[in-house]
Coordinates of C-alpha atoms in Angstrom, one line a residue:
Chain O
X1 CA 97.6 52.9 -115.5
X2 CA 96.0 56.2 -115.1
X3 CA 97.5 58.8 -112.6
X4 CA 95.5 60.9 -109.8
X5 CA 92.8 63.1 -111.8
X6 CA 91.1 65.9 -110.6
X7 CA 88.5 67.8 -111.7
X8 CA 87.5 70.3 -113.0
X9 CA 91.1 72.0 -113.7
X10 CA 89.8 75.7 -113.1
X11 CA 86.8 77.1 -111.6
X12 CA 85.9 80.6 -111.1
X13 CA 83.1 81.6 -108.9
X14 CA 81.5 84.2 -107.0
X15 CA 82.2 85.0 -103.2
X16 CA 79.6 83.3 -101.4
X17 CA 79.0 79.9 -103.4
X18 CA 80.1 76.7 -102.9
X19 CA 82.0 74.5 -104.9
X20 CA 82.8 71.1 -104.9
X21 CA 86.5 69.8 -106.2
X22 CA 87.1 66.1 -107.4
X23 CA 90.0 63.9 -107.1
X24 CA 90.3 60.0 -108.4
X25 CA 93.0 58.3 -107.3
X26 CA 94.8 55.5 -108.4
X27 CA 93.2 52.6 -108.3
X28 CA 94.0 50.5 -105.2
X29 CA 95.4 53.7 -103.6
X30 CA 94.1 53.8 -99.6
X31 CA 95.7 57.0 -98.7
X32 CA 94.6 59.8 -100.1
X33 CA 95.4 63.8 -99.4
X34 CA 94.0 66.9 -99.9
X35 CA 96.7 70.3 -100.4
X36 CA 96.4 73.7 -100.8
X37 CA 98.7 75.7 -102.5
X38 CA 98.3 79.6 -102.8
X39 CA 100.2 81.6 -105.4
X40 CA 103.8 81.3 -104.8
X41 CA 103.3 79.3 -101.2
X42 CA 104.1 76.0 -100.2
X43 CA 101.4 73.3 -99.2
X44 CA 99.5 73.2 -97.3
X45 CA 97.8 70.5 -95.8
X46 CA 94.1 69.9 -95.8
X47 CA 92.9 66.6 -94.9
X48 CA 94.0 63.0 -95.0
X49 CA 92.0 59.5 -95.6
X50 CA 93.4 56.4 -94.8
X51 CA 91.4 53.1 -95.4
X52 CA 88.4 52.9 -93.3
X53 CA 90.3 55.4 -90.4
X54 CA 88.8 58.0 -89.3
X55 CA 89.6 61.0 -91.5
X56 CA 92.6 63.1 -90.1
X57 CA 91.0 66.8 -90.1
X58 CA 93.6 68.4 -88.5
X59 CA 94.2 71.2 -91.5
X60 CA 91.3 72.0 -92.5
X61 CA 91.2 76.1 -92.0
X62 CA 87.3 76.8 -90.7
X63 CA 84.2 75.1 -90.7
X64 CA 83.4 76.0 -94.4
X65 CA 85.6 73.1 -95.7
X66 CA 84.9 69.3 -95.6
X67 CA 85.9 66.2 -97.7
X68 CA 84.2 63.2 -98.5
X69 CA 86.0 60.2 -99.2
X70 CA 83.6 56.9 -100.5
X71 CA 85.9 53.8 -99.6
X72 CA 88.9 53.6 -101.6
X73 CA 88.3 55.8 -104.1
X74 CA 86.8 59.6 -105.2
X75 CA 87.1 62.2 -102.9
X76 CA 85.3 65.5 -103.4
X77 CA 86.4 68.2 -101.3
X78 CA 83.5 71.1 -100.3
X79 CA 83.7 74.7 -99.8
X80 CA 81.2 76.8 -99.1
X81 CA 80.6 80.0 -99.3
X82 CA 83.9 80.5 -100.6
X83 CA 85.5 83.6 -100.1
X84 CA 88.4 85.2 -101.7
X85 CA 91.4 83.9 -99.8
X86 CA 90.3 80.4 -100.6
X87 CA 91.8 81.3 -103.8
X88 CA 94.1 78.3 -104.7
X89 CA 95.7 75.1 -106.1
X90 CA 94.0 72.7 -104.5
X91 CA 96.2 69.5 -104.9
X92 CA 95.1 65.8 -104.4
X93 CA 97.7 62.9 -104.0
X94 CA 97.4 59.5 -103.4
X95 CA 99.6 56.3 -102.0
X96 CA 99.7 53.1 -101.6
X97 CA 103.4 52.9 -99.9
X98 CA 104.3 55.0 -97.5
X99 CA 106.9 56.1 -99.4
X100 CA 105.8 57.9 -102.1
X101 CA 102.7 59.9 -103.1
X102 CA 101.2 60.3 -106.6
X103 CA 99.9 63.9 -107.1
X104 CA 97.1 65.3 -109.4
X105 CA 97.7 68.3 -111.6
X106 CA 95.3 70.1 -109.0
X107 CA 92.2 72.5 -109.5
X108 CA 93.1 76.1 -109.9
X109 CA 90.2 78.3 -107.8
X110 CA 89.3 81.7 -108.2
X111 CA 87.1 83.5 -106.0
X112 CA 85.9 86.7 -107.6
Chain S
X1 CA 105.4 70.7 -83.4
X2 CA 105.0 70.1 -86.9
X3 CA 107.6 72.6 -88.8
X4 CA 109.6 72.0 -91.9
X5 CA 111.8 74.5 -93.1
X6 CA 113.7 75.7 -95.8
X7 CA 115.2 78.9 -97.0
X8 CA 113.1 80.2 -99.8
X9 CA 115.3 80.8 -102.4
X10 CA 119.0 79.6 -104.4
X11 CA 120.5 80.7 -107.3
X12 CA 123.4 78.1 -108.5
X13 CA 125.8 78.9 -112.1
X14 CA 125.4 75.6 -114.4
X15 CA 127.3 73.2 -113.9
X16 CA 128.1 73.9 -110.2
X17 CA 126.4 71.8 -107.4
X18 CA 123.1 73.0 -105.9
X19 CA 122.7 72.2 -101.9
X20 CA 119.2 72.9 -101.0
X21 CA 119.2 72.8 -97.0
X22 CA 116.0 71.9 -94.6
X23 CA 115.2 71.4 -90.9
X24 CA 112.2 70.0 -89.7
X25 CA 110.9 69.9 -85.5
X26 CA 109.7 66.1 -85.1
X27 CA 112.7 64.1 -84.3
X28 CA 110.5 60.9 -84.9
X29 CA 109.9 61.5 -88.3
X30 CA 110.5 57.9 -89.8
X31 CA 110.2 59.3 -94.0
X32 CA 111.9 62.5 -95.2
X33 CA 111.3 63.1 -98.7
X34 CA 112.2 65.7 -101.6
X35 CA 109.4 67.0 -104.3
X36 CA 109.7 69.1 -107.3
X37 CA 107.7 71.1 -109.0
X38 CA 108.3 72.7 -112.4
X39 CA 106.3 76.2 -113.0
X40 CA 103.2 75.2 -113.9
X41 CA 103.5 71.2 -113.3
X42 CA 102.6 69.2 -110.8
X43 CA 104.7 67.7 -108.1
X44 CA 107.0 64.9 -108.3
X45 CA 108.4 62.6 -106.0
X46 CA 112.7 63.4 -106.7
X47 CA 113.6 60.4 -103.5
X48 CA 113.5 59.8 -100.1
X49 CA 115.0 58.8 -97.3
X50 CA 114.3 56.6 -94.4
X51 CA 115.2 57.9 -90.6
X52 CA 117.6 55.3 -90.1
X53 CA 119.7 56.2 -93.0
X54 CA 122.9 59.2 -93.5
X55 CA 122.7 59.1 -96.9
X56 CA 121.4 58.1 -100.5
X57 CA 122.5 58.4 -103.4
X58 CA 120.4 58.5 -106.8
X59 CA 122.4 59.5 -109.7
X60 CA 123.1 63.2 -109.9
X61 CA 120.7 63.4 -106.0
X62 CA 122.8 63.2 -103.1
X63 CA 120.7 63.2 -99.7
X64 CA 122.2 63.6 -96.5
X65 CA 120.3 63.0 -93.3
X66 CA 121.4 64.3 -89.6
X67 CA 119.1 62.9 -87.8
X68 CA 120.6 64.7 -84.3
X69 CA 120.1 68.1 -85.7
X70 CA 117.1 67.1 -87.4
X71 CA 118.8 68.7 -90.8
X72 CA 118.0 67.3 -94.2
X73 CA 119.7 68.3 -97.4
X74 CA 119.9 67.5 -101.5
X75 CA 122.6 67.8 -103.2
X76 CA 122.2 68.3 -107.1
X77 CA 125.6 67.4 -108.8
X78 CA 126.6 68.9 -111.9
X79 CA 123.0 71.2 -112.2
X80 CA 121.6 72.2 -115.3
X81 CA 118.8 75.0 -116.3
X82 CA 116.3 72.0 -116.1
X83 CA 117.0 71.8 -112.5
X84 CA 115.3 75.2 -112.1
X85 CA 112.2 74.6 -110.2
X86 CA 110.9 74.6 -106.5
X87 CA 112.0 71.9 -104.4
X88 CA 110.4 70.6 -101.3
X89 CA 111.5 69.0 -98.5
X90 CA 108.5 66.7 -96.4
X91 CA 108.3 65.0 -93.5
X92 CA 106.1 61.9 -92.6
X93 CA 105.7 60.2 -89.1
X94 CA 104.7 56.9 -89.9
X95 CA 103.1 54.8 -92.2
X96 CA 100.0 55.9 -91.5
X97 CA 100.6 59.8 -90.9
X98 CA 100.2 63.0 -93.1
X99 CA 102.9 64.5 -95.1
X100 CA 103.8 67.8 -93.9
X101 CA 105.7 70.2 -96.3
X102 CA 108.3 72.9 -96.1
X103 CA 107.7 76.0 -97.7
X104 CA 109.4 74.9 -100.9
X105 CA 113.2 76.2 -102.1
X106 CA 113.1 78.2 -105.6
X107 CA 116.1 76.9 -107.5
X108 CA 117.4 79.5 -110.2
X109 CA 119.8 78.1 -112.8
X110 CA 121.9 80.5 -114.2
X111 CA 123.4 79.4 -117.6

């Protein structure tokens, strides 16, 4: 079957906008993650769905960023007014085991 | 805390063994896992480890696990230039926890 997509690939937009990021994950997937990865960094972690938990938060950097999760499947991931240090991979994975998760190919942001 | 470590960088002749090293702060860590990513790919799940092993072994991947000194390692036997990549070393509580990831090892082949 299909992997984890997200959309769209790039997006360029102007300081001060928002914009909203998209991940599908596999089908039947409960846990899904949100990353960030800035230019030649590691990740770092964003938010975490599991099921019908509540949403583990815990890395979300300010008050600009939120994710949406609808049951067990999309996720959109919200920024607003973006500045330029938000500029990033944003990375989405999902998993079904706890051992392994599936990642997308990511969204490349730039904030000009 | 929630730390994961790893020295940033390793450069390895081919055919020689790679170790990539990593320590991470949360002794009851239950899955320790190592990622790759290739310049401009995605990441991708190289193997894991549960807390209650030493060691696994997946063909050319060695892992070693001291759980004591909370130290992680992958050994890459025999490495070639399609080795070259960043590696990451991750850490997961439970089940039902986040992955947490170290900073990523850049692996440099030299042919």
């Amino acid at each position: 079957g299909a992997g984890v997509s997200q959309s769209p690939s790039n997006k360029v937009t102007e300081k001060g906008k928002d914009v909203e990021l998209r991940c599908d994950p596999i089908s039947g997937h409960t846990a899904l993650y949100w990353y960030r990865q800035r230019l030649g960094q590691g990740l770092e972690f964003l938010i975490y769905f599991q099921g019908n938990s509540a949403p583990d938060k815990s890395g979300l950097p300010s008050d600009r960023f939120s994710a949406e999760r609808t049951g067990e499947s999309v996720s959109t991931l919200t920024i607003q007014r973006t500045q330029q240090e938000d500029s990033a991979v944003y990375l989405c994975a999902s998993s079904l085991a706890p051992q392994e998760q599936y990642f997308g190919p990511g969204t490349r942001l730039t904030v000009t | 805390g929630e730390d994961v470590e790893q020295s940033l960088f390793l450069s390895v002749r081919e055919g020689d063994s790679s170790v990539i090293n990593c320590t991470y702060t949360d002794s009851s860590s239950t899955y320790l896992y190592w990622y790759k990513q290739e310049p401009g790919a995605g990441l991708q799940l190289l193997t894991y480890i549960f807390s209650n092993m030493d060691m696994k072994q997946d063909q050319r991947l060695t892992v070693l696990l001291n759980k004591k000194d909370k130290h992680l390692s992958l050994r890459i036997a025999d490495t070639q230039t399609g080795d070259s990549a960043i590696y990451f070393c991750a850490e997961k509580k439970t089940s039902y926890d986040k992955v947490i990831f170290g900073p990523g090892t850049s692996l440099s082949v030299i042919p």
